Amino acid sequence: MTQLDAAADLIADRLVPFPKPHFLAAGDLNPPFVLSLLDLADSFVDLNRQSTKQLDLLRGRTVMNLFFENSTRTSSSFEIAAKRLGADVVTMPVQASSVKKGETLIDTAVTLNAMKPDILVVRHGASGAAALLSQKVGCAVVNAGDGRHEHPTQALLDLLSLRRAFGDVGGLTVAICGDIAHSRVARSNVALLSMMGARVRLIGPPTLVPGDADRWGCEVFHDMREGLAGCDVVMMLRLQLERMDGALVPSTREYFRFWGLDREKLAWANAGARVMHPGPMNRGVEIDSDVADDLTVSLIQDQVEMGVAARMAVLASLSARLEGAA
Ligand code: NCD
C-alpha cells in the first residue's frame, strides 16, 4: 500500500457528513462533530506534508469561490483545499466597489447557481450575505467571511492550531485582543472556543469592544496588563481601518503603545503563552515583528498551514452530506 493510499483510507474512516446543509456560522457545528472534523483535518495535515497530496474525494464536484472582498490567504486556501481533493475549482474575484450590494449579490448567486456548482464559498462585506445567498441557491454555501458577522472556517483553523499546540483546548484561557467591534474572526472564535470549553476574554479599548460584548459569555477588559494575566493564548486582531466610519483610535502609534503586542506585554500572560493572528498583520500597529516572527511563541504560520487542512475537512464533509442526500 502506498503512503497516499494509507492516507486516503484513514481519511475515509474519519469522514463524517456535515451536520447542516451550509456552513454559515460556528453555531452550525456541535462539540462531537467538531472533534471528528479536527481529527479529519489532522489527517489532511499529514497528507499535505507528503510530496504527492492529491486525492479524488471531490472528483466530479465543482467548487466556486466567490469573493466580493479582497483576500489573499482565505481565497487561496480554499482554492488549494478544493484542488487537493480533486474538485474542479473556479475562483471569481468580484470587485466590491462595482457592485450595488444586495441586488447584485442575489443576481450573481442565481446566475452561478444555474451553472450547477456543488459548493459555493462566499466572502462579502455585508453581514448576513452568505445566509441570504444560501436561500437562493441549490448548492452548499460556505461563509468565508460576511461583514463583521462570522468567519467560521477561520475559527476552525484556529482551533486546529490550538489543539495541535496544546493537546486540548478545554480549560485554556484565550484572550482575543484589539479591534473586536469590526471582527468576524472574534465572533466566530468566541462561539467555537466557548463551545469547546475554553475560557475567552476580550481585551480592547472601549471604542473597539462592542457594547453588548459582556453578553457574549466572555470577560471584557479595557487594560492589557489586567486582561492578559493568566492567559495561555493571545490572539491579536487587525485594526480594521477600512471598516471604521470615524476615528476610533487617536493614532496607530498611540494604539501600539497601549494595545500592540510586544515582548513586554506578552510577559504579562502565562509563561509559555502562544500568540495568534488571522492575518493580514499590521506590523508595529497591533503586533510587533519581534513577537510575530518568533516561532517559539507565534502560531501564525501554523494557522496558515492549518487553514488548508481545516478547509479540506469542511469541503470533504459537506460533499459527504451531498452524497448522502443524492
Ligand atoms: C480576516 C478576515 O478577513 O476577516 N482575515 C482572514 O480571513 N485571513 C481578518 C482580517 O481581515 O483582519
mmCIF file of C-alpha atoms and ligand atoms in Angstrom:
data_model
loop_
_atom_site.group_PDB
_atom_site.id
_atom_site.type_symbol
_atom_site.label_atom_id
_atom_site.label_comp_id
_atom_site.label_asym_id
_atom_site.label_seq_id
_atom_site.Cartn_x
_atom_site.Cartn_y
_atom_site.Cartn_z
ATOM 1 C CA MET A 1 0.000 0.000 0.000
ATOM 2 C CA THR A 2 1.414 3.438 -0.930
ATOM 3 C CA GLN A 3 1.637 6.305 1.550
ATOM 4 C CA LEU A 4 -1.121 8.055 -0.394
ATOM 5 C CA ASP A 5 -3.426 5.015 -0.240
ATOM 6 C CA ALA A 6 -2.845 4.743 3.503
ATOM 7 C CA ALA A 7 -3.704 8.432 3.958
ATOM 8 C CA ALA A 8 -6.821 8.047 1.780
ATOM 9 C CA ASP A 9 -8.002 5.056 3.876
ATOM 10 C CA LEU A 10 -7.575 6.933 7.144
ATOM 11 C CA ILE A 11 -9.414 9.929 5.721
ATOM 12 C CA ALA A 12 -12.295 7.739 4.512
ATOM 13 C CA ASP A 13 -12.571 6.272 8.051
ATOM 14 C CA ARG A 14 -12.677 9.700 9.638
ATOM 15 C CA LEU A 15 -15.086 11.313 7.202
ATOM 16 C CA VAL A 16 -18.383 12.336 8.810
ATOM 17 C CA PRO A 17 -21.149 14.141 6.860
ATOM 18 C CA PHE A 18 -21.583 17.804 7.756
ATOM 19 C CA PRO A 19 -24.482 18.291 10.206
ATOM 20 C CA LYS A 20 -26.078 21.162 8.231
ATOM 21 C CA PRO A 21 -26.638 21.845 4.518
ATOM 22 C CA HIS A 22 -24.457 25.006 4.735
ATOM 23 C CA PHE A 23 -21.576 26.227 6.892
ATOM 24 C CA LEU A 24 -22.589 29.781 7.722
ATOM 25 C CA ALA A 25 -21.586 30.207 11.364
ATOM 26 C CA ALA A 26 -19.689 28.451 14.137
ATOM 27 C CA GLY A 27 -23.063 27.603 15.691
ATOM 28 C CA ASP A 28 -23.746 25.202 12.795
ATOM 29 C CA LEU A 29 -21.288 22.829 14.497
ATOM 30 C CA ASN A 30 -21.651 20.788 17.682
ATOM 31 C CA PRO A 31 -18.887 19.521 20.009
ATOM 32 C CA PRO A 32 -18.731 15.847 18.920
ATOM 33 C CA PHE A 33 -18.764 16.851 15.263
ATOM 34 C CA VAL A 34 -16.029 19.453 15.854
ATOM 35 C CA LEU A 35 -13.825 16.733 17.345
ATOM 36 C CA SER A 36 -14.334 14.467 14.343
ATOM 37 C CA LEU A 37 -13.717 17.380 11.975
ATOM 38 C CA LEU A 38 -10.440 18.163 13.784
ATOM 39 C CA ASP A 39 -9.372 14.502 13.560
ATOM 40 C CA LEU A 40 -10.133 14.564 9.847
ATOM 41 C CA ALA A 41 -8.208 17.825 9.460
ATOM 42 C CA ASP A 42 -5.224 16.241 11.266
ATOM 43 C CA SER A 43 -5.157 13.559 8.555
ATOM 44 C CA PHE A 44 -5.196 16.272 5.909
ATOM 45 C CA VAL A 45 -2.228 17.968 7.607
ATOM 46 C CA ASP A 46 -0.278 14.704 7.242
ATOM 47 C CA LEU A 47 -1.381 14.360 3.631
ATOM 48 C CA ASN A 48 -0.394 17.968 2.842
ATOM 49 C CA ARG A 49 3.117 17.283 4.139
ATOM 50 C CA GLN A 50 3.614 14.417 1.686
ATOM 51 C CA SER A 51 5.073 15.044 -1.757
ATOM 52 C CA THR A 52 2.006 13.611 -3.535
ATOM 53 C CA LYS A 53 -1.065 15.126 -1.966
ATOM 54 C CA GLN A 54 -3.994 14.976 -4.321
ATOM 55 C CA LEU A 55 -6.993 12.786 -3.538
ATOM 56 C CA ASP A 56 -10.104 12.176 -5.612
ATOM 57 C CA LEU A 57 -12.625 12.598 -2.817
ATOM 58 C CA LEU A 58 -14.282 15.522 -4.627
ATOM 59 C CA ARG A 59 -13.736 14.304 -8.170
ATOM 60 C CA GLY A 60 -16.587 15.450 -10.390
ATOM 61 C CA ARG A 61 -17.625 18.185 -7.952
ATOM 62 C CA THR A 62 -17.427 21.888 -8.764
ATOM 63 C CA VAL A 63 -16.381 24.353 -6.077
ATOM 64 C CA MET A 64 -16.890 28.055 -6.801
ATOM 65 C CA ASN A 65 -15.060 30.710 -4.818
ATOM 66 C CA LEU A 66 -16.927 33.996 -4.891
ATOM 67 C CA PHE A 67 -15.008 36.795 -3.199
ATOM 68 C CA PHE A 68 -16.652 40.215 -3.130
ATOM 69 C CA GLU A 69 -13.901 41.466 -0.794
ATOM 70 C CA ASN A 70 -10.166 41.320 -1.292
ATOM 71 C CA SER A 71 -8.493 38.285 0.187
ATOM 72 C CA THR A 72 -5.191 36.556 -0.278
ATOM 73 C CA ARG A 73 -4.909 33.761 2.216
ATOM 74 C CA THR A 74 -8.559 32.752 2.563
ATOM 75 C CA SER A 75 -9.292 32.535 -1.167
ATOM 76 C CA SER A 76 -6.032 30.748 -1.986
ATOM 77 C CA SER A 77 -6.503 28.430 0.983
ATOM 78 C CA PHE A 78 -9.975 27.378 -0.212
ATOM 79 C CA GLU A 79 -8.700 27.017 -3.757
ATOM 80 C CA ILE A 80 -5.808 24.788 -2.741
ATOM 81 C CA ALA A 81 -8.076 22.788 -0.407
ATOM 82 C CA ALA A 82 -10.588 22.079 -3.177
ATOM 83 C CA LYS A 83 -7.846 21.186 -5.675
ATOM 84 C CA ARG A 84 -6.140 18.797 -3.243
ATOM 85 C CA LEU A 85 -9.457 16.963 -3.002
ATOM 86 C CA GLY A 86 -9.679 16.667 -6.771
ATOM 87 C CA ALA A 87 -12.575 19.106 -7.337
ATOM 88 C CA ASP A 88 -12.968 21.442 -10.303
ATOM 89 C CA VAL A 89 -12.432 24.917 -8.910
ATOM 90 C CA VAL A 90 -13.452 28.311 -10.223
ATOM 91 C CA THR A 91 -12.288 31.388 -8.313
ATOM 92 C CA MET A 92 -14.071 34.633 -9.047
ATOM 93 C CA PRO A 93 -12.768 37.840 -7.531
ATOM 94 C CA VAL A 94 -15.591 40.356 -7.700
ATOM 95 C CA GLN A 95 -14.766 43.989 -7.112
ATOM 96 C CA ALA A 96 -16.838 45.080 -4.143
ATOM 97 C CA SER A 97 -16.738 48.707 -5.287
ATOM 98 C CA SER A 98 -18.504 47.942 -8.550
ATOM 99 C CA VAL A 99 -21.497 46.162 -7.079
ATOM 100 C CA LYS A 100 -24.704 47.505 -5.630
ATOM 101 C CA LYS A 101 -24.576 45.159 -2.675
ATOM 102 C CA GLY A 102 -27.828 43.187 -2.046
ATOM 103 C CA GLU A 103 -29.230 43.251 -5.562
ATOM 104 C CA THR A 104 -26.043 42.202 -7.324
ATOM 105 C CA LEU A 105 -25.331 39.509 -4.773
ATOM 106 C CA ILE A 106 -28.631 37.767 -5.497
ATOM 107 C CA ASP A 107 -28.317 38.235 -9.262
ATOM 108 C CA THR A 108 -24.834 36.764 -9.175
ATOM 109 C CA ALA A 109 -25.940 33.874 -6.993
ATOM 110 C CA VAL A 110 -28.835 32.951 -9.261
ATOM 111 C CA THR A 111 -26.592 33.098 -12.331
ATOM 112 C CA LEU A 112 -23.909 30.941 -10.747
ATOM 113 C CA ASN A 113 -26.479 28.510 -9.414
ATOM 114 C CA ALA A 114 -27.621 27.853 -12.980
ATOM 115 C CA MET A 115 -24.108 26.530 -13.672
ATOM 116 C CA LYS A 116 -24.749 23.818 -11.049
ATOM 117 C CA PRO A 117 -21.845 24.178 -8.635
ATOM 118 C CA ASP A 118 -21.826 21.780 -5.678
ATOM 119 C CA ILE A 119 -20.227 24.117 -3.157
ATOM 120 C CA LEU A 120 -20.136 27.915 -3.210
ATOM 121 C CA VAL A 121 -17.561 29.630 -0.989
ATOM 122 C CA VAL A 122 -18.564 33.244 -0.382
ATOM 123 C CA ARG A 123 -16.928 36.294 1.098
ATOM 124 C CA HIS A 124 -18.912 39.520 1.216
ATOM 125 C CA GLY A 125 -18.712 42.853 3.032
ATOM 126 C CA ALA A 126 -22.304 42.667 4.270
ATOM 127 C CA SER A 127 -23.176 40.735 7.418
ATOM 128 C CA GLY A 128 -25.722 38.040 6.574
ATOM 129 C CA ALA A 129 -24.736 37.871 2.884
ATOM 130 C CA ALA A 130 -23.799 34.182 2.974
ATOM 131 C CA ALA A 131 -27.057 33.229 4.711
ATOM 132 C CA LEU A 132 -29.081 35.241 2.191
ATOM 133 C CA LEU A 133 -27.298 33.581 -0.675
ATOM 134 C CA SER A 134 -27.818 30.111 0.792
ATOM 135 C CA GLN A 135 -31.573 30.662 0.467
ATOM 136 C CA LYS A 136 -31.279 31.412 -3.248
ATOM 137 C CA VAL A 137 -29.085 28.565 -4.451
ATOM 138 C CA GLY A 138 -29.358 24.800 -4.661
ATOM 139 C CA CYS A 139 -25.793 24.044 -3.549
ATOM 140 C CA ALA A 140 -23.934 24.055 -0.236
ATOM 141 C CA VAL A 141 -22.709 27.508 0.848
ATOM 142 C CA VAL A 142 -19.610 28.113 2.966
ATOM 143 C CA ASN A 143 -19.260 31.509 4.614
ATOM 144 C CA ALA A 144 -15.690 32.726 4.072
ATOM 145 C CA GLY A 145 -16.395 35.956 5.962
ATOM 146 C CA ASP A 146 -19.525 38.143 5.917
ATOM 147 C CA GLY A 147 -19.037 41.727 7.070
ATOM 148 C CA ARG A 148 -18.383 41.830 10.779
ATOM 149 C CA HIS A 149 -20.571 38.799 11.416
ATOM 150 C CA GLU A 150 -18.787 35.421 11.118
ATOM 151 C CA HIS A 151 -15.789 33.673 9.564
ATOM 152 C CA PRO A 152 -16.340 30.113 10.782
ATOM 153 C CA THR A 153 -13.529 28.334 8.889
ATOM 154 C CA GLN A 154 -11.059 30.775 10.473
ATOM 155 C CA ALA A 155 -12.293 29.756 13.925
ATOM 156 C CA LEU A 156 -11.978 26.109 12.933
ATOM 157 C CA LEU A 157 -8.388 26.506 11.721
ATOM 158 C CA ASP A 158 -7.553 28.447 14.881
ATOM 159 C CA LEU A 159 -8.994 25.619 16.954
ATOM 160 C CA LEU A 160 -6.980 23.074 14.973
ATOM 161 C CA SER A 161 -3.775 25.078 15.532
ATOM 162 C CA LEU A 162 -4.535 25.321 19.259
ATOM 163 C CA ARG A 163 -5.346 21.645 19.683
ATOM 164 C CA ARG A 164 -2.084 20.712 17.968
ATOM 165 C CA ALA A 165 -0.101 23.157 20.126
ATOM 166 C CA PHE A 166 -1.740 22.389 23.484
ATOM 167 C CA GLY A 167 -3.239 18.912 23.023
ATOM 168 C CA ASP A 168 -6.611 20.009 24.390
ATOM 169 C CA VAL A 169 -8.491 23.284 24.166
ATOM 170 C CA GLY A 170 -10.822 22.725 27.122
ATOM 171 C CA GLY A 171 -9.588 24.723 30.104
ATOM 172 C CA LEU A 172 -7.385 27.096 28.095
ATOM 173 C CA THR A 173 -7.789 30.821 28.682
ATOM 174 C CA VAL A 174 -7.741 32.664 25.369
ATOM 175 C CA ALA A 175 -7.531 36.450 25.083
ATOM 176 C CA ILE A 176 -8.867 37.993 21.878
ATOM 177 C CA CYS A 177 -7.374 41.460 21.664
ATOM 178 C CA GLY A 178 -7.851 44.682 19.744
ATOM 179 C CA ASP A 179 -10.473 45.601 17.176
ATOM 180 C CA ILE A 180 -13.253 43.281 18.295
ATOM 181 C CA ALA A 181 -16.053 45.557 17.112
ATOM 182 C CA HIS A 182 -15.249 45.058 13.416
ATOM 183 C CA SER A 183 -14.096 41.457 13.651
ATOM 184 C CA ARG A 184 -15.935 38.443 12.284
ATOM 185 C CA VAL A 185 -12.933 36.368 13.391
ATOM 186 C CA ALA A 186 -13.611 37.358 17.008
ATOM 187 C CA ARG A 187 -17.309 36.444 16.799
ATOM 188 C CA SER A 188 -16.678 33.008 15.280
ATOM 189 C CA ASN A 189 -13.846 32.294 17.701
ATOM 190 C CA VAL A 190 -15.856 33.264 20.762
ATOM 191 C CA ALA A 191 -18.621 30.889 19.665
ATOM 192 C CA LEU A 192 -16.378 27.947 18.790
ATOM 193 C CA LEU A 193 -13.864 28.250 21.625
ATOM 194 C CA SER A 194 -16.656 28.559 24.193
ATOM 195 C CA MET A 195 -18.439 25.561 22.645
ATOM 196 C CA MET A 196 -15.244 23.521 23.090
ATOM 197 C CA GLY A 197 -14.734 24.510 26.728
ATOM 198 C CA ALA A 198 -12.130 27.285 26.541
ATOM 199 C CA ARG A 199 -12.487 30.483 28.576
ATOM 200 C CA VAL A 200 -12.488 33.527 26.311
ATOM 201 C CA ARG A 201 -11.589 37.074 27.269
ATOM 202 C CA LEU A 202 -11.998 40.150 25.118
ATOM 203 C CA ILE A 203 -9.438 42.927 25.532
ATOM 204 C CA GLY A 204 -9.522 46.281 23.777
ATOM 205 C CA PRO A 205 -10.265 49.981 24.053
ATOM 206 C CA PRO A 206 -13.938 50.810 24.787
ATOM 207 C CA THR A 207 -14.316 52.258 21.265
ATOM 208 C CA LEU A 208 -13.383 48.898 19.726
ATOM 209 C CA VAL A 209 -15.260 46.490 22.009
ATOM 210 C CA PRO A 210 -18.992 46.256 21.213
ATOM 211 C CA GLY A 211 -21.261 47.493 23.984
ATOM 212 C CA ASP A 212 -23.046 44.139 24.250
ATOM 213 C CA ALA A 213 -19.812 42.085 24.426
ATOM 214 C CA ASP A 214 -20.468 41.112 28.051
ATOM 215 C CA ARG A 215 -23.459 39.156 26.738
ATOM 216 C CA TRP A 216 -21.163 37.034 24.527
ATOM 217 C CA GLY A 217 -20.298 34.994 27.618
ATOM 218 C CA CYS A 218 -16.762 36.465 27.846
ATOM 219 C CA GLU A 219 -14.978 38.579 30.383
ATOM 220 C CA VAL A 220 -14.221 42.038 28.985
ATOM 221 C CA PHE A 221 -11.084 44.030 29.834
ATOM 222 C CA HIS A 222 -10.029 47.515 28.814
ATOM 223 C CA ASP A 223 -6.470 47.096 30.053
ATOM 224 C CA MET A 224 -3.898 44.752 28.502
ATOM 225 C CA ARG A 225 -1.999 44.021 31.709
ATOM 226 C CA GLU A 226 -5.132 43.014 33.615
ATOM 227 C CA GLY A 227 -6.627 41.106 30.694
ATOM 228 C CA LEU A 228 -3.513 39.121 29.798
ATOM 229 C CA ALA A 229 -2.800 37.931 33.349
ATOM 230 C CA GLY A 230 -3.433 34.159 33.408
ATOM 231 C CA CYS A 231 -3.885 33.751 29.622
ATOM 232 C CA ASP A 232 -2.483 30.774 27.690
ATOM 233 C CA VAL A 233 -3.204 32.216 24.255
ATOM 234 C CA VAL A 234 -3.083 35.778 22.960
ATOM 235 C CA MET A 235 -4.988 36.204 19.725
ATOM 236 C CA MET A 236 -4.336 39.589 18.150
ATOM 237 C CA LEU A 237 -6.726 41.158 15.642
ATOM 238 C CA ARG A 238 -6.016 43.540 12.818
ATOM 239 C CA LEU A 239 -7.057 47.137 13.306
ATOM 240 C CA GLN A 240 -9.711 47.195 10.562
ATOM 241 C CA LEU A 241 -9.366 50.807 9.493
ATOM 242 C CA GLU A 242 -11.413 50.170 6.330
ATOM 243 C CA ARG A 243 -14.477 49.324 8.435
ATOM 244 C CA MET A 244 -14.274 52.379 10.682
ATOM 245 C CA ASP A 245 -16.611 55.286 9.936
ATOM 246 C CA GLY A 246 -14.738 57.790 12.068
ATOM 247 C CA ALA A 247 -11.570 57.947 14.107
ATOM 248 C CA LEU A 248 -11.925 55.292 16.803
ATOM 249 C CA VAL A 249 -8.250 55.365 17.705
ATOM 250 C CA PRO A 250 -6.162 58.525 18.198
ATOM 251 C CA SER A 251 -3.240 57.310 16.052
ATOM 252 C CA THR A 252 -1.674 53.980 15.156
ATOM 253 C CA ARG A 253 1.442 54.879 17.177
ATOM 254 C CA GLU A 254 -0.635 55.599 20.236
ATOM 255 C CA TYR A 255 -2.578 52.374 19.596
ATOM 256 C CA PHE A 256 0.592 50.303 19.561
ATOM 257 C CA ARG A 257 1.720 51.820 22.842
ATOM 258 C CA PHE A 258 -1.408 50.686 24.693
ATOM 259 C CA TRP A 259 -2.703 47.723 22.679
ATOM 260 C CA GLY A 260 0.101 46.481 20.431
ATOM 261 C CA LEU A 261 1.578 43.108 21.466
ATOM 262 C CA ASP A 262 5.311 43.233 22.136
ATOM 263 C CA ARG A 263 7.579 41.180 24.414
ATOM 264 C CA GLU A 264 6.825 43.349 27.402
ATOM 265 C CA LYS A 265 3.075 42.890 27.179
ATOM 266 C CA LEU A 266 3.354 39.201 26.273
ATOM 267 C CA ALA A 267 5.245 38.688 29.544
ATOM 268 C CA TRP A 268 2.005 39.613 31.386
ATOM 269 C CA ALA A 269 0.413 36.392 30.063
ATOM 270 C CA ASN A 270 1.259 32.903 31.371
ATOM 271 C CA ALA A 271 4.749 31.530 30.788
ATOM 272 C CA GLY A 272 4.661 29.563 27.530
ATOM 273 C CA ALA A 273 1.695 31.558 26.172
ATOM 274 C CA ARG A 274 1.271 31.308 22.391
ATOM 275 C CA VAL A 275 0.452 34.148 20.005
ATOM 276 C CA MET A 276 -2.020 34.045 17.121
ATOM 277 C CA HIS A 277 -3.146 36.443 14.380
ATOM 278 C CA PRO A 278 -5.517 35.641 11.482
ATOM 279 C CA GLY A 279 -3.575 37.898 9.131
ATOM 280 C CA PRO A 280 -3.038 40.154 7.370
ATOM 281 C CA MET A 281 -0.936 41.764 10.115
ATOM 282 C CA ASN A 282 -0.284 45.448 10.601
ATOM 283 C CA ARG A 283 3.229 45.123 11.976
ATOM 284 C CA GLY A 284 4.009 47.810 14.518
ATOM 285 C CA VAL A 285 0.304 48.604 14.954
ATOM 286 C CA GLU A 286 -1.341 45.647 16.718
ATOM 287 C CA ILE A 287 1.720 43.380 16.839
ATOM 288 C CA ASP A 288 5.484 43.765 16.962
ATOM 289 C CA SER A 289 7.511 41.784 14.394
ATOM 290 C CA ASP A 290 9.757 40.537 17.161
ATOM 291 C CA VAL A 291 6.831 38.554 18.637
ATOM 292 C CA ALA A 292 5.067 37.702 15.359
ATOM 293 C CA ASP A 293 8.175 36.125 13.841
ATOM 294 C CA ASP A 294 9.394 34.211 16.894
ATOM 295 C CA LEU A 295 8.406 30.636 16.103
ATOM 296 C CA THR A 296 8.788 29.561 19.721
ATOM 297 C CA VAL A 297 5.754 31.673 20.647
ATOM 298 C CA SER A 298 3.972 32.523 17.402
ATOM 299 C CA LEU A 299 1.436 30.138 15.820
ATOM 300 C CA ILE A 300 0.802 32.500 12.896
ATOM 301 C CA GLN A 301 2.492 30.335 10.256
ATOM 302 C CA ASP A 302 0.801 27.210 11.679
ATOM 303 C CA GLN A 303 -2.536 28.973 11.293
ATOM 304 C CA VAL A 304 -1.913 29.403 7.567
ATOM 305 C CA GLU A 305 -0.924 25.746 7.170
ATOM 306 C CA MET A 306 -3.911 24.567 9.238
ATOM 307 C CA GLY A 307 -6.190 26.737 7.100
ATOM 308 C CA VAL A 308 -5.780 24.431 4.107
ATOM 309 C CA ALA A 309 -6.328 21.262 6.174
ATOM 310 C CA ALA A 310 -9.348 22.662 8.035
ATOM 311 C CA ARG A 311 -10.961 23.777 4.767
ATOM 312 C CA MET A 312 -10.283 20.379 3.194
ATOM 313 C CA ALA A 313 -12.112 18.816 6.140
ATOM 314 C CA VAL A 314 -15.085 21.163 5.691
ATOM 315 C CA LEU A 315 -15.323 20.635 1.920
ATOM 316 C CA ALA A 316 -14.979 16.843 2.249
ATOM 317 C CA SER A 317 -17.584 16.690 4.967
ATOM 318 C CA LEU A 318 -20.067 18.896 3.058
ATOM 319 C CA SER A 319 -19.527 16.737 -0.005
ATOM 320 C CA ALA A 320 -20.213 13.592 2.048
ATOM 321 C CA ARG A 321 -23.517 15.147 3.116
ATOM 322 C CA LEU A 322 -24.380 15.933 -0.524
ATOM 323 C CA GLU A 323 -23.619 12.305 -1.352
ATOM 324 C CA GLY A 324 -25.988 11.151 1.359
ATOM 325 C CA ALA A 325 -28.711 13.466 0.046
ATOM 326 C CA ALA A 326 -28.289 12.312 -3.570
HETATM 327 C C1 NCD B 1 -9.597 38.095 8.493
HETATM 328 C C2 NCD B 1 -10.837 38.451 7.732
HETATM 329 O O1 NCD B 1 -10.809 38.667 6.530
HETATM 330 O O2 NCD B 1 -11.857 38.531 8.393
HETATM 331 N N1 NCD B 1 -8.534 37.642 7.723
HETATM 332 C C3 NCD B 1 -8.511 36.426 7.138
HETATM 333 O O3 NCD B 1 -9.517 35.813 6.867
HETATM 334 N N2 NCD B 1 -7.309 35.895 6.905
HETATM 335 C C4 NCD B 1 -9.180 39.131 9.430
HETATM 336 C C5 NCD B 1 -8.826 40.480 8.889
HETATM 337 O O4 NCD B 1 -9.128 40.833 7.771
HETATM 338 O O5 NCD B 1 -8.249 41.229 9.684
#
